[in-house]
GROMACS .gro file of C-alpha atoms in nm:
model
  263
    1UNK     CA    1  -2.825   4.191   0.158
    2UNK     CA    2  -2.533   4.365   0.323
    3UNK     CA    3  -2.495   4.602   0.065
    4UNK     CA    4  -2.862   4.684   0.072
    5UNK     CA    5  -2.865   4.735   0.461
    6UNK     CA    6  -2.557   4.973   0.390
    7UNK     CA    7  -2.673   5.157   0.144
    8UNK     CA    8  -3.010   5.218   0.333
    9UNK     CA    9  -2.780   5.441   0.536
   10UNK     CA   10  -2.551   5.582   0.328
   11UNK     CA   11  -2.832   5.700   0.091
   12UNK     CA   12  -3.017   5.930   0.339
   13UNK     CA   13  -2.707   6.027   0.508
   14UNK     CA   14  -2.594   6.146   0.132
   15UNK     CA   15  -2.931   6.341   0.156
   16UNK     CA   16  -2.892   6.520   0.441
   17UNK     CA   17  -2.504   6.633   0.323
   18UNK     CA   18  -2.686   6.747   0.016
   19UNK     CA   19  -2.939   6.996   0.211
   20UNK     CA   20  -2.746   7.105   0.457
   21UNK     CA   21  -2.467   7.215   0.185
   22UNK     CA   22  -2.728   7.391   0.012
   23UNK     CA   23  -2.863   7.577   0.290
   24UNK     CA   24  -2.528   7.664   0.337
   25UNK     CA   25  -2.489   7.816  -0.001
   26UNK     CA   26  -2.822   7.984  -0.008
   27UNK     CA   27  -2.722   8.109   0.371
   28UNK     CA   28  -2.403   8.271   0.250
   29UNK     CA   29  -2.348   8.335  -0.088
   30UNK     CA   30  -2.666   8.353  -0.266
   31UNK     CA   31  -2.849   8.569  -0.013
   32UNK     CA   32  -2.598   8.820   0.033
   33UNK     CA   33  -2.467   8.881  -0.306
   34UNK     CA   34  -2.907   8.943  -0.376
   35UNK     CA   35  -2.846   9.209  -0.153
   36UNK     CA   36  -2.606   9.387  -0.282
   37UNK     CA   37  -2.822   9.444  -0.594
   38UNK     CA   38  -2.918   9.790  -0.659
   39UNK     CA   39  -3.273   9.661  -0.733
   40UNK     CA   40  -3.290   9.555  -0.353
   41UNK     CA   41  -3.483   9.944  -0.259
   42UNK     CA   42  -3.779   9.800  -0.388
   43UNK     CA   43  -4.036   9.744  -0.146
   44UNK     CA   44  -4.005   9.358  -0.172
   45UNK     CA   45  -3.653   9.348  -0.207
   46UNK     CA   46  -3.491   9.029  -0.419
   47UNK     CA   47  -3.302   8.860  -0.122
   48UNK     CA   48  -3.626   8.867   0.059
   49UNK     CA   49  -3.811   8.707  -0.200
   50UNK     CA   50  -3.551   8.485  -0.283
   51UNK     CA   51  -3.560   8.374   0.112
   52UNK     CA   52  -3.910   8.318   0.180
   53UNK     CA   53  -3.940   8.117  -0.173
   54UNK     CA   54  -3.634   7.869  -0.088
   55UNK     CA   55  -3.768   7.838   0.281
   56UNK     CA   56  -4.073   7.748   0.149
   57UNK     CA   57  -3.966   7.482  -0.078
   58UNK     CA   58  -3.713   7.359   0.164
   59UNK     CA   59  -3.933   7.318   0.470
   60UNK     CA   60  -4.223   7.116   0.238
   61UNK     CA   61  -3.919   6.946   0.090
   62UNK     CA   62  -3.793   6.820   0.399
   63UNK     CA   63  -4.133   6.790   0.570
   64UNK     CA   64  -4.236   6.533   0.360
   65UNK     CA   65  -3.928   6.362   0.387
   66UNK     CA   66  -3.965   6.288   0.778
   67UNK     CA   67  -4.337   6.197   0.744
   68UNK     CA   68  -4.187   5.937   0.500
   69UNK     CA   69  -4.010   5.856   0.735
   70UNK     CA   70  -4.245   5.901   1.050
   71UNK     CA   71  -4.513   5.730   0.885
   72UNK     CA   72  -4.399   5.381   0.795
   73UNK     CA   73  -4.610   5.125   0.571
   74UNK     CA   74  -4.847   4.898   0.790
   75UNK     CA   75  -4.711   4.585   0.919
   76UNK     CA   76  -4.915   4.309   0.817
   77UNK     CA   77  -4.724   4.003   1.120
   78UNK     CA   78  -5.108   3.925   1.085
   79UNK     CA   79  -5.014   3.780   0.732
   80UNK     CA   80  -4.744   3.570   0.897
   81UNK     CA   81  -4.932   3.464   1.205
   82UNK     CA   82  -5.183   3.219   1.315
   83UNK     CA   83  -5.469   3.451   1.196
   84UNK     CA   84  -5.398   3.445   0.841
   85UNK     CA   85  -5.556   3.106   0.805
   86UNK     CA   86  -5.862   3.347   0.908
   87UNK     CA   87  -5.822   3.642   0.721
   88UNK     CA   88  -5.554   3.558   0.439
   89UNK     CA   89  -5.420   3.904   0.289
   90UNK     CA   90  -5.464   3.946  -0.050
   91UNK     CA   91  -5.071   3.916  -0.277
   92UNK     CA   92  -5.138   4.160  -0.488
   93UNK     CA   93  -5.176   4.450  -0.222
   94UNK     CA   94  -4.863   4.331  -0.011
   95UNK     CA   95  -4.528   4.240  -0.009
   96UNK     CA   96  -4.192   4.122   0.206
   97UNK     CA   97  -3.949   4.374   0.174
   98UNK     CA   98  -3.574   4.177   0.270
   99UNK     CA   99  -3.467   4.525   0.421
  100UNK     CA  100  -3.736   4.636   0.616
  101UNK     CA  101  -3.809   4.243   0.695
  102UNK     CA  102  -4.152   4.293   0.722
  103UNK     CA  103  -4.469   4.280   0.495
  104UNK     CA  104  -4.637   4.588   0.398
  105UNK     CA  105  -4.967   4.743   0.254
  106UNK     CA  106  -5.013   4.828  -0.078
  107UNK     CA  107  -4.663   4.829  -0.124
  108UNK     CA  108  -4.467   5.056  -0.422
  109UNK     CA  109  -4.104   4.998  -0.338
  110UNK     CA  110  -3.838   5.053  -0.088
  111UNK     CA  111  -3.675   5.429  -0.110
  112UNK     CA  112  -3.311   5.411   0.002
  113UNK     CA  113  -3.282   5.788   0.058
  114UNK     CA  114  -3.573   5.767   0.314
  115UNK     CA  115  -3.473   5.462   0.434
  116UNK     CA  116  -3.846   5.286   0.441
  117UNK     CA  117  -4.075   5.135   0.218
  118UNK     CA  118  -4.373   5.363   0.041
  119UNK     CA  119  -4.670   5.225   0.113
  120UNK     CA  120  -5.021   5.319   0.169
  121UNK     CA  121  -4.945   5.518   0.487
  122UNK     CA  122  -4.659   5.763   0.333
  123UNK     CA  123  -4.710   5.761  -0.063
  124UNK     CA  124  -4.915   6.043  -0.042
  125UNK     CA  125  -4.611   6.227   0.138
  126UNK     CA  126  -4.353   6.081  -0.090
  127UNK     CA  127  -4.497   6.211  -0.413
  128UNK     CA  128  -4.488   6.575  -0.210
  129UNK     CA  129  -4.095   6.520  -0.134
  130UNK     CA  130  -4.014   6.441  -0.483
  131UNK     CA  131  -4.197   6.740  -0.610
  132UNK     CA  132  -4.065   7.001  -0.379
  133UNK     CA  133  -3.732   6.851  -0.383
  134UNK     CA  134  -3.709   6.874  -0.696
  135UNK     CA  135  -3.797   7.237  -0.725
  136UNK     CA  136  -3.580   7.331  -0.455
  137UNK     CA  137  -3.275   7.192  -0.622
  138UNK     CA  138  -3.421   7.302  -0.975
  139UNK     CA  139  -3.465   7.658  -0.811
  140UNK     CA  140  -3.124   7.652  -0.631
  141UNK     CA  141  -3.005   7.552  -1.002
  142UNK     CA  142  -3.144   7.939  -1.165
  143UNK     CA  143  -3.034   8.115  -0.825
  144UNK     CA  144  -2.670   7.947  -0.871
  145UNK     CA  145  -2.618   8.046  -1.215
  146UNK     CA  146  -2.717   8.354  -1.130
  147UNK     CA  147  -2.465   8.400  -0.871
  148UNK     CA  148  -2.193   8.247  -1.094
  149UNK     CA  149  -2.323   8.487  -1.439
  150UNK     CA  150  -2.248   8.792  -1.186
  151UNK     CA  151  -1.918   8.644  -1.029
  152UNK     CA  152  -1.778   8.570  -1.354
  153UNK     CA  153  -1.935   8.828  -1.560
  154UNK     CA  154  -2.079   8.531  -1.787
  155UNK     CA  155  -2.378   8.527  -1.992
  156UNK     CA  156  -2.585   8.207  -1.957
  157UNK     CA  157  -2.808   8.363  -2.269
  158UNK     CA  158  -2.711   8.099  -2.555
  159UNK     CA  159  -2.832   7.767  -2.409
  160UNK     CA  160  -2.525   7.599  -2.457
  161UNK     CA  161  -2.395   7.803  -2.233
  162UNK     CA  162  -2.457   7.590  -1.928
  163UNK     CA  163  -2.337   7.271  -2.094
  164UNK     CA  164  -1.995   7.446  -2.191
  165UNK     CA  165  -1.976   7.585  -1.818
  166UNK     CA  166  -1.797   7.319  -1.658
  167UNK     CA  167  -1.496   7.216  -1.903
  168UNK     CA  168  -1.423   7.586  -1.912
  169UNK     CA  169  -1.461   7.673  -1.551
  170UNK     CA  170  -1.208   7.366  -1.469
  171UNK     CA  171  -0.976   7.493  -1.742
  172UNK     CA  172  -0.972   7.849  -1.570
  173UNK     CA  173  -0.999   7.704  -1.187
  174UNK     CA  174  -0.675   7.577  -1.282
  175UNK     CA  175  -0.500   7.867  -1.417
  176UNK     CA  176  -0.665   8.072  -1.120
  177UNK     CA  177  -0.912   8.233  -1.272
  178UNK     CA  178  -1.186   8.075  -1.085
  179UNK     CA  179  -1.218   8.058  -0.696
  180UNK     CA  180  -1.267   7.765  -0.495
  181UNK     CA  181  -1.601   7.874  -0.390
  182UNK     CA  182  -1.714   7.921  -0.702
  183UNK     CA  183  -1.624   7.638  -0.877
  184UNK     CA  184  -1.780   7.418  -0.593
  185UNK     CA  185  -2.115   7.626  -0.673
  186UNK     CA  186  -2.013   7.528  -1.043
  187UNK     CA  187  -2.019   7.158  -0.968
  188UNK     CA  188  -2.341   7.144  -0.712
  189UNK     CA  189  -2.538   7.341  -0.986
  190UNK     CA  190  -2.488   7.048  -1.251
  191UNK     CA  191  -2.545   6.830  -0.892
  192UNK     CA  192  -2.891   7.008  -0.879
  193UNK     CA  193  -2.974   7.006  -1.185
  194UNK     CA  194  -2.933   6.649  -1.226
  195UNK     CA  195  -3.117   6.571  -0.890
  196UNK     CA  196  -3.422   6.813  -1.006
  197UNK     CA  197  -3.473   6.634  -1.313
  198UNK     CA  198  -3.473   6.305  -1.165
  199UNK     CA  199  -3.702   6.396  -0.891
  200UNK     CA  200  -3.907   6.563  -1.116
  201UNK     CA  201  -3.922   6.199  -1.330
  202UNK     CA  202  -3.998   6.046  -1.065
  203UNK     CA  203  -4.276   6.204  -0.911
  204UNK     CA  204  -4.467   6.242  -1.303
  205UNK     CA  205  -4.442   5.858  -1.255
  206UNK     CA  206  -4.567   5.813  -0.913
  207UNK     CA  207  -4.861   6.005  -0.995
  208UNK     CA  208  -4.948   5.817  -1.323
  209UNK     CA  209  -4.981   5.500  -1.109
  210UNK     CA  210  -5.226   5.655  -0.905
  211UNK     CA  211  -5.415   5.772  -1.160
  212UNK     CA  212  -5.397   5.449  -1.265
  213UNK     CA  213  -5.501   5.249  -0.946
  214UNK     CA  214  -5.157   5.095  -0.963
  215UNK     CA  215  -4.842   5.027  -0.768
  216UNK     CA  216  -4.492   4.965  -0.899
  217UNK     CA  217  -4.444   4.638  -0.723
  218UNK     CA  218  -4.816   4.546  -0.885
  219UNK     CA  219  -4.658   4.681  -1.259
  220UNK     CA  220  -4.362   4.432  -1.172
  221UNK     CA  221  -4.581   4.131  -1.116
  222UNK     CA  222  -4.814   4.214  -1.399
  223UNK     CA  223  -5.090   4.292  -1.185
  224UNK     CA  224  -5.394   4.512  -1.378
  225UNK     CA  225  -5.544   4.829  -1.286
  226UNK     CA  226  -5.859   4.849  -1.037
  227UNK     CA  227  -6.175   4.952  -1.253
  228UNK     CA  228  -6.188   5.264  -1.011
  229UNK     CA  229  -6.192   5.589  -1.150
  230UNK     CA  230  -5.866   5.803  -1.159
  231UNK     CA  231  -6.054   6.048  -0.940
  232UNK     CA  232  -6.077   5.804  -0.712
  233UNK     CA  233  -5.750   5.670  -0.701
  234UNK     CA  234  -5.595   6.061  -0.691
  235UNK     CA  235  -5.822   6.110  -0.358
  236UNK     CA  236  -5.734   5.782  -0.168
  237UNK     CA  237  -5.388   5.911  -0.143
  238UNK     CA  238  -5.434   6.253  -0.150
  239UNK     CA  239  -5.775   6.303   0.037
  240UNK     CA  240  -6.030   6.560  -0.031
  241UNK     CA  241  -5.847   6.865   0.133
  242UNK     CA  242  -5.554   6.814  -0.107
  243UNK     CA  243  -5.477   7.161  -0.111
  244UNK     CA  244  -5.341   7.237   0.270
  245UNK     CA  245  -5.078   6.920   0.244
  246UNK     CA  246  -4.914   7.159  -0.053
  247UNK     CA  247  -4.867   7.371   0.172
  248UNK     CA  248  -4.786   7.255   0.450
  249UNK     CA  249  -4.606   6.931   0.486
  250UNK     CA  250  -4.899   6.683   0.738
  251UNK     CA  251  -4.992   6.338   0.704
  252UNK     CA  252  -5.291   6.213   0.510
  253UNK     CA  253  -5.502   6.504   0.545
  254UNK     CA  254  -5.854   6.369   0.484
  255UNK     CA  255  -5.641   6.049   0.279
  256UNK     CA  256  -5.894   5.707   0.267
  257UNK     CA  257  -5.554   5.503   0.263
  258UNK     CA  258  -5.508   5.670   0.647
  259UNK     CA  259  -5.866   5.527   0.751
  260UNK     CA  260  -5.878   5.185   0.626
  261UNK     CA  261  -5.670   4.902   0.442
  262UNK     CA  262  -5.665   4.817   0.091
  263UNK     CA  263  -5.931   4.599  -0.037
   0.00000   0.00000   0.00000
């Protein structure tokens, strides 16, 4: 349990590191070499796009992740009380997490890089953090390689290319060939990359559980689906105005899972 409790702090701290770093990188070495392009007359020049795309994905990105963190699962003491001889709650919609010590609603699991449990209260926000985090560092990935393709005059066309960057680059950081700088933009692209993809994993399987009506903790205990449809299911956690929380990072904008408990 130690190791838990210390990794629940470790893990976000490791996330902020990560985005800060990046913002770093995007800050001073990806924004400024875009600007030295000749292509940057244009009336929307490529640093600008480049800034207000990142910014966007960033903000959403780390938006989401303080609502997670904001916005913890309900605490259900009721469960634990005197009053749940009156009003038992149901097992398969809660759970005692050892970390959080508590019991919470509709429970999917405990995220160590937030620091809480997901829940009914913050799913909804936690899908939205996995997606834009992953295309931030999947987008950081392209607008790395491109900075390393112009620093090195390399050609990432063949698509082994990336896969052979790093042995090489290590061979010539060595020898001197390679910079500091850049081969610590060589190692956080394969950093990103792998961080995109998982993210990206991750949130394809969040979503298929609430297509499905499901939680993970419920696919653990072999709990089956609610007969609901998956419409249903996709608008208890997202709520009808779906579209302004992809914009802009809120809580439960019109969500049912913000208005009431599960049943």
């Amino acid at each position: 349990m130690l190791a838990l409790r210390l990794l629940n702090v470790v893990a976000p701290a490791y996330f902020l590191c990560i985005s800060l770093v990046t913002f770093a990188l995007q800050l001073f070495l990806f924004l400024p070499s875009m600007r030295q392009d000749p292509a940057a007359t244009r009336l929307f020049p490529p640093a600008l796009l480049h800034g207000a795309l990142f910014l966007f994905l960033s903000t959403n990105a780390l938006g989401n992740y303080v609502l997670v963190i904001q916005n913890s699962p309900d605490d259900l003491d009721a469960c634990q009380g005197p009053s749940a001889r009156r009003a038992p709650c149901p097992p398969p919609s809660t759970h005692f997490c050892r970390v959080c010590a508590r019991v919470t609603l509709r429970h999917d699991h405990h995220c160590f890089f937030t620091g809480n449990c997901i829940g009914s209260r913050n799913m909804r926000n936690f899908v939205l953090f996995c997606l834009y985090t992953s295309l931030a560092c999947l987008y950081s990935t392209v607008a790395g390689l491109a900075y390393i393709s112009a620093a090195l005059s390399t050609s990432f066309a063949h698509p082994l290319a990336f896969l052979t960057l790093l042995p090489t680059s290590i061979s010539r950081f060595f020898s001197g060939a390679v910079l500091g700088s850049e081969m610590f933009v060589i190692l956080m692209l394969y950093l990103w990359f792998a961080i995109g993809l998982a993210c990206a994993g991750f949130c394809c399987h969040q979503l298929l559980l609430i297509l499905r009506g499901q939680t993970r903790h419920q696919v653990r205990k072999g709990v089956a689906m609610r007969a609901r449809p998956w419409r249903k299911n996709l608008q208890e956690v997202f709520g009808k105005r779906w579209l302004l929380g992809l914009l802009v990072p809120m809580f439960n904008v019109g969500g049912e899972s913000s208005k009431q408990h599960d049943k």
